[in-house]
């Protein structure tokens, strides 16, 4: 048996400024699953918008690489963590099945893009179609799946932590 010394945590530390408290809270509280996934969606949507404005093949290539990596990692964390938990928590297998099929098609298109280089015939078209495809998929996730998981008893905070950890791991692997 171990003896522990009881310590009373002082609640009377100096009152922090409102901004400092806010910053501390933001740093200590990772975003929940929905927030994390929505931020990913927003990021990639901006990438696609930016792509449309590019003229230079080297810039197009760099951005297409970024888009493909972001989508591969995003799809993987959804498939490994968010989808199984959601399938368990909400009673809507059709919705989850369709999302999985959409991921598979998107990955097919991503693989085709990765096998090409900017400047190739149909490269731009494939990136554009991928963007449209992802828009549609994101609308379904944000419009149907996310609200349903918010209404369920999923622990979105814990799920968010798992998603963030896995995402960091996959991004680190990719940058090796
Ligand atoms: Fe998805
Ligand atoms: Fe998503």
PDB file of C-alpha atoms and ligand atoms in Angstrom:
ATOM      1  CA  UNK A   1       0.000   0.000   0.000  1.00  0.00           C
ATOM      2  CA  UNK A   2       1.305   3.393  -0.808  1.00  0.00           C
ATOM      3  CA  UNK A   3       0.738   6.395   1.271  1.00  0.00           C
ATOM      4  CA  UNK A   4      -0.135   9.472  -0.602  1.00  0.00           C
ATOM      5  CA  UNK A   5      -0.003  12.907   0.713  1.00  0.00           C
ATOM      6  CA  UNK A   6      -3.157  14.735   0.095  1.00  0.00           C
ATOM      7  CA  UNK A   7      -2.617  18.070  -1.416  1.00  0.00           C
ATOM      8  CA  UNK A   8      -5.273  20.606  -1.781  1.00  0.00           C
ATOM      9  CA  UNK A   9      -4.976  22.337  -5.055  1.00  0.00           C
ATOM     10  CA  UNK A  10      -5.101  26.018  -4.444  1.00  0.00           C
ATOM     11  CA  UNK A  11      -7.925  27.590  -6.266  1.00  0.00           C
ATOM     12  CA  UNK A  12      -6.677  30.979  -5.345  1.00  0.00           C
ATOM     13  CA  UNK A  13      -4.073  31.496  -8.016  1.00  0.00           C
ATOM     14  CA  UNK A  14      -3.846  34.978  -9.374  1.00  0.00           C
ATOM     15  CA  UNK A  15      -6.770  35.747 -11.632  1.00  0.00           C
ATOM     16  CA  UNK A  16      -5.616  35.564 -15.214  1.00  0.00           C
ATOM     17  CA  UNK A  17      -6.797  38.046 -17.785  1.00  0.00           C
ATOM     18  CA  UNK A  18      -9.720  37.026 -19.921  1.00  0.00           C
ATOM     19  CA  UNK A  19      -7.511  36.666 -22.981  1.00  0.00           C
ATOM     20  CA  UNK A  20      -4.937  34.587 -21.141  1.00  0.00           C
ATOM     21  CA  UNK A  21      -7.657  32.296 -19.854  1.00  0.00           C
ATOM     22  CA  UNK A  22      -9.083  31.961 -23.329  1.00  0.00           C
ATOM     23  CA  UNK A  23      -5.665  31.131 -24.781  1.00  0.00           C
ATOM     24  CA  UNK A  24      -4.988  28.573 -22.073  1.00  0.00           C
ATOM     25  CA  UNK A  25      -8.340  26.950 -22.671  1.00  0.00           C
ATOM     26  CA  UNK A  26      -7.795  26.791 -26.419  1.00  0.00           C
ATOM     27  CA  UNK A  27      -4.382  25.232 -25.931  1.00  0.00           C
ATOM     28  CA  UNK A  28      -5.500  22.650 -23.404  1.00  0.00           C
ATOM     29  CA  UNK A  29      -8.742  21.729 -25.085  1.00  0.00           C
ATOM     30  CA  UNK A  30      -8.291  19.932 -28.390  1.00  0.00           C
ATOM     31  CA  UNK A  31     -11.065  20.466 -30.863  1.00  0.00           C
ATOM     32  CA  UNK A  32     -13.849  17.936 -30.988  1.00  0.00           C
ATOM     33  CA  UNK A  33     -14.160  15.456 -33.841  1.00  0.00           C
ATOM     34  CA  UNK A  34     -16.641  17.513 -35.843  1.00  0.00           C
ATOM     35  CA  UNK A  35     -14.609  20.696 -35.559  1.00  0.00           C
ATOM     36  CA  UNK A  36     -11.435  18.893 -36.624  1.00  0.00           C
ATOM     37  CA  UNK A  37     -13.070  17.253 -39.637  1.00  0.00           C
ATOM     38  CA  UNK A  38     -14.780  20.492 -40.678  1.00  0.00           C
ATOM     39  CA  UNK A  39     -11.478  22.357 -40.464  1.00  0.00           C
ATOM     40  CA  UNK A  40      -9.949  19.731 -42.764  1.00  0.00           C
ATOM     41  CA  UNK A  41     -12.834  20.191 -45.215  1.00  0.00           C
ATOM     42  CA  UNK A  42     -12.358  23.941 -45.195  1.00  0.00           C
ATOM     43  CA  UNK A  43      -8.622  23.628 -45.761  1.00  0.00           C
ATOM     44  CA  UNK A  44      -8.979  21.373 -48.773  1.00  0.00           C
ATOM     45  CA  UNK A  45     -11.822  23.468 -50.202  1.00  0.00           C
ATOM     46  CA  UNK A  46      -9.478  26.459 -50.105  1.00  0.00           C
ATOM     47  CA  UNK A  47      -6.770  24.409 -51.832  1.00  0.00           C
ATOM     48  CA  UNK A  48      -9.142  23.567 -54.679  1.00  0.00           C
ATOM     49  CA  UNK A  49     -10.176  27.227 -55.022  1.00  0.00           C
ATOM     50  CA  UNK A  50      -6.537  28.264 -55.122  1.00  0.00           C
ATOM     51  CA  UNK A  51      -5.777  25.614 -57.752  1.00  0.00           C
ATOM     52  CA  UNK A  52      -8.222  27.250 -60.155  1.00  0.00           C
ATOM     53  CA  UNK A  53      -6.211  30.467 -60.054  1.00  0.00           C
ATOM     54  CA  UNK A  54      -2.848  28.851 -60.896  1.00  0.00           C
ATOM     55  CA  UNK A  55      -1.161  28.997 -64.293  1.00  0.00           C
ATOM     56  CA  UNK A  56       2.260  27.578 -63.560  1.00  0.00           C
ATOM     57  CA  UNK A  57       2.699  23.799 -63.791  1.00  0.00           C
ATOM     58  CA  UNK A  58       5.200  23.605 -60.922  1.00  0.00           C
ATOM     59  CA  UNK A  59       2.777  25.444 -58.645  1.00  0.00           C
ATOM     60  CA  UNK A  60      -0.087  23.272 -59.818  1.00  0.00           C
ATOM     61  CA  UNK A  61       1.952  20.150 -59.129  1.00  0.00           C
ATOM     62  CA  UNK A  62       2.878  21.300 -55.622  1.00  0.00           C
ATOM     63  CA  UNK A  63      -0.717  22.151 -54.768  1.00  0.00           C
ATOM     64  CA  UNK A  64      -2.105  18.941 -56.294  1.00  0.00           C
ATOM     65  CA  UNK A  65       0.381  16.991 -54.146  1.00  0.00           C
ATOM     66  CA  UNK A  66      -0.856  18.866 -51.082  1.00  0.00           C
ATOM     67  CA  UNK A  67      -4.494  18.205 -51.969  1.00  0.00           C
ATOM     68  CA  UNK A  68      -3.888  14.488 -52.485  1.00  0.00           C
ATOM     69  CA  UNK A  69      -2.006  14.105 -49.208  1.00  0.00           C
ATOM     70  CA  UNK A  70      -4.591  16.076 -47.222  1.00  0.00           C
ATOM     71  CA  UNK A  71      -7.420  13.981 -48.651  1.00  0.00           C
ATOM     72  CA  UNK A  72      -5.661  10.645 -48.155  1.00  0.00           C
ATOM     73  CA  UNK A  73      -4.931  11.426 -44.509  1.00  0.00           C
ATOM     74  CA  UNK A  74      -8.420  12.836 -43.916  1.00  0.00           C
ATOM     75  CA  UNK A  75     -10.106   9.806 -45.487  1.00  0.00           C
ATOM     76  CA  UNK A  76      -7.921   7.457 -43.509  1.00  0.00           C
ATOM     77  CA  UNK A  77      -8.655   8.990 -40.097  1.00  0.00           C
ATOM     78  CA  UNK A  78     -12.353   9.015 -40.917  1.00  0.00           C
ATOM     79  CA  UNK A  79     -12.266   5.388 -41.988  1.00  0.00           C
ATOM     80  CA  UNK A  80     -10.157   4.213 -39.063  1.00  0.00           C
ATOM     81  CA  UNK A  81     -11.733   6.229 -36.276  1.00  0.00           C
ATOM     82  CA  UNK A  82     -14.723   8.413 -37.070  1.00  0.00           C
ATOM     83  CA  UNK A  83     -16.782   6.167 -39.371  1.00  0.00           C
ATOM     84  CA  UNK A  84     -16.646   3.008 -37.225  1.00  0.00           C
ATOM     85  CA  UNK A  85     -17.577   4.972 -34.101  1.00  0.00           C
ATOM     86  CA  UNK A  86     -20.394   6.730 -35.951  1.00  0.00           C
ATOM     87  CA  UNK A  87     -21.682   3.531 -37.506  1.00  0.00           C
ATOM     88  CA  UNK A  88     -21.912   2.146 -34.000  1.00  0.00           C
ATOM     89  CA  UNK A  89     -23.587   5.226 -32.545  1.00  0.00           C
ATOM     90  CA  UNK A  90     -26.161   6.149 -35.185  1.00  0.00           C
ATOM     91  CA  UNK A  91     -28.667   3.900 -36.833  1.00  0.00           C
ATOM     92  CA  UNK A  92     -27.905   4.723 -40.450  1.00  0.00           C
ATOM     93  CA  UNK A  93     -25.806   2.101 -42.179  1.00  0.00           C
ATOM     94  CA  UNK A  94     -26.799   3.352 -45.659  1.00  0.00           C
ATOM     95  CA  UNK A  95     -25.251   6.738 -44.949  1.00  0.00           C
ATOM     96  CA  UNK A  96     -22.001   5.167 -43.778  1.00  0.00           C
ATOM     97  CA  UNK A  97     -21.937   2.698 -46.669  1.00  0.00           C
ATOM     98  CA  UNK A  98     -22.347   5.498 -49.202  1.00  0.00           C
ATOM     99  CA  UNK A  99     -19.592   7.519 -47.567  1.00  0.00           C
ATOM    100  CA  UNK A 100     -17.241   4.548 -47.808  1.00  0.00           C
ATOM    101  CA  UNK A 101     -18.043   4.063 -51.493  1.00  0.00           C
ATOM    102  CA  UNK A 102     -17.460   7.769 -52.116  1.00  0.00           C
ATOM    103  CA  UNK A 103     -14.083   7.506 -50.389  1.00  0.00           C
ATOM    104  CA  UNK A 104     -13.140   4.577 -52.607  1.00  0.00           C
ATOM    105  CA  UNK A 105     -14.010   6.508 -55.774  1.00  0.00           C
ATOM    106  CA  UNK A 106     -12.170   9.601 -54.567  1.00  0.00           C
ATOM    107  CA  UNK A 107      -9.101   7.515 -53.790  1.00  0.00           C
ATOM    108  CA  UNK A 108      -9.212   6.045 -57.275  1.00  0.00           C
ATOM    109  CA  UNK A 109      -9.182   9.528 -58.777  1.00  0.00           C
ATOM    110  CA  UNK A 110      -6.414  10.603 -56.384  1.00  0.00           C
ATOM    111  CA  UNK A 111      -4.292   7.635 -57.481  1.00  0.00           C
ATOM    112  CA  UNK A 112      -4.781   8.644 -61.128  1.00  0.00           C
ATOM    113  CA  UNK A 113      -3.713  12.213 -60.348  1.00  0.00           C
ATOM    114  CA  UNK A 114      -0.664  10.970 -58.453  1.00  0.00           C
ATOM    115  CA  UNK A 115       0.336   8.843 -61.435  1.00  0.00           C
ATOM    116  CA  UNK A 116       0.319  11.928 -63.687  1.00  0.00           C
ATOM    117  CA  UNK A 117       2.125  15.218 -63.676  1.00  0.00           C
ATOM    118  CA  UNK A 118       0.907  18.781 -63.996  1.00  0.00           C
ATOM    119  CA  UNK A 119       0.733  19.746 -67.653  1.00  0.00           C
ATOM    120  CA  UNK A 120      -0.425  16.276 -68.718  1.00  0.00           C
ATOM    121  CA  UNK A 121      -3.626  16.121 -70.695  1.00  0.00           C
ATOM    122  CA  UNK A 122      -6.601  15.827 -68.294  1.00  0.00           C
ATOM    123  CA  UNK A 123      -4.541  16.648 -65.186  1.00  0.00           C
ATOM    124  CA  UNK A 124      -6.453  19.888 -64.534  1.00  0.00           C
ATOM    125  CA  UNK A 125      -9.741  18.186 -65.366  1.00  0.00           C
ATOM    126  CA  UNK A 126      -9.070  15.408 -62.879  1.00  0.00           C
ATOM    127  CA  UNK A 127      -8.229  17.879 -60.124  1.00  0.00           C
ATOM    128  CA  UNK A 128     -11.401  19.849 -60.911  1.00  0.00           C
ATOM    129  CA  UNK A 129     -13.587  16.754 -60.921  1.00  0.00           C
ATOM    130  CA  UNK A 130     -11.998  15.588 -57.669  1.00  0.00           C
ATOM    131  CA  UNK A 131     -12.880  18.970 -56.161  1.00  0.00           C
ATOM    132  CA  UNK A 132     -16.499  18.657 -57.265  1.00  0.00           C
ATOM    133  CA  UNK A 133     -16.642  15.155 -55.977  1.00  0.00           C
ATOM    134  CA  UNK A 134     -15.235  16.128 -52.600  1.00  0.00           C
ATOM    135  CA  UNK A 135     -17.677  19.053 -52.378  1.00  0.00           C
ATOM    136  CA  UNK A 136     -20.558  16.673 -52.759  1.00  0.00           C
ATOM    137  CA  UNK A 137     -19.134  14.257 -50.195  1.00  0.00           C
ATOM    138  CA  UNK A 138     -18.454  17.043 -47.704  1.00  0.00           C
ATOM    139  CA  UNK A 139     -22.022  18.332 -48.090  1.00  0.00           C
ATOM    140  CA  UNK A 140     -23.339  14.931 -47.109  1.00  0.00           C
ATOM    141  CA  UNK A 141     -21.006  14.618 -44.158  1.00  0.00           C
ATOM    142  CA  UNK A 142     -21.666  18.108 -42.853  1.00  0.00           C
ATOM    143  CA  UNK A 143     -25.367  18.074 -43.718  1.00  0.00           C
ATOM    144  CA  UNK A 144     -26.299  14.598 -42.548  1.00  0.00           C
ATOM    145  CA  UNK A 145     -23.617  12.587 -40.832  1.00  0.00           C
ATOM    146  CA  UNK A 146     -22.189  15.238 -38.514  1.00  0.00           C
ATOM    147  CA  UNK A 147     -25.611  16.372 -37.211  1.00  0.00           C
ATOM    148  CA  UNK A 148     -26.521  12.739 -36.565  1.00  0.00           C
ATOM    149  CA  UNK A 149     -23.344  12.086 -34.644  1.00  0.00           C
ATOM    150  CA  UNK A 150     -23.859  15.275 -32.651  1.00  0.00           C
ATOM    151  CA  UNK A 151     -27.284  13.988 -31.636  1.00  0.00           C
ATOM    152  CA  UNK A 152     -25.860  10.625 -30.620  1.00  0.00           C
ATOM    153  CA  UNK A 153     -24.059   9.822 -27.403  1.00  0.00           C
ATOM    154  CA  UNK A 154     -20.661   9.738 -29.094  1.00  0.00           C
ATOM    155  CA  UNK A 155     -17.856  11.255 -27.050  1.00  0.00           C
ATOM    156  CA  UNK A 156     -16.846  13.774 -29.714  1.00  0.00           C
ATOM    157  CA  UNK A 157     -14.129  15.263 -27.549  1.00  0.00           C
ATOM    158  CA  UNK A 158     -12.371  11.939 -27.081  1.00  0.00           C
ATOM    159  CA  UNK A 159     -12.871  11.067 -30.717  1.00  0.00           C
ATOM    160  CA  UNK A 160     -11.355  14.427 -31.658  1.00  0.00           C
ATOM    161  CA  UNK A 161      -8.263  13.624 -29.625  1.00  0.00           C
ATOM    162  CA  UNK A 162      -7.897  10.263 -31.358  1.00  0.00           C
ATOM    163  CA  UNK A 163      -8.357  11.846 -34.790  1.00  0.00           C
ATOM    164  CA  UNK A 164      -5.814  14.568 -34.052  1.00  0.00           C
ATOM    165  CA  UNK A 165      -3.234  12.069 -32.793  1.00  0.00           C
ATOM    166  CA  UNK A 166      -3.632   9.772 -35.791  1.00  0.00           C
ATOM    167  CA  UNK A 167      -3.579  12.690 -38.191  1.00  0.00           C
ATOM    168  CA  UNK A 168      -0.313  13.965 -36.707  1.00  0.00           C
ATOM    169  CA  UNK A 169       1.179  10.488 -36.985  1.00  0.00           C
ATOM    170  CA  UNK A 170       0.176  10.084 -40.652  1.00  0.00           C
ATOM    171  CA  UNK A 171       1.370  13.562 -41.607  1.00  0.00           C
ATOM    172  CA  UNK A 172       4.719  12.861 -39.923  1.00  0.00           C
ATOM    173  CA  UNK A 173       5.049   9.573 -41.822  1.00  0.00           C
ATOM    174  CA  UNK A 174       4.266  11.323 -45.087  1.00  0.00           C
ATOM    175  CA  UNK A 175       6.899  13.993 -44.573  1.00  0.00           C
ATOM    176  CA  UNK A 176       9.684  11.453 -44.011  1.00  0.00           C
TER     177      UNK A 176
HETATM  178 FE1  LIG B   1     -15.322  11.518 -45.795  1.00  0.00          FE
HETATM  179 FE1  LIG B   2     -14.693  14.354 -44.334  1.00  0.00          FE
END
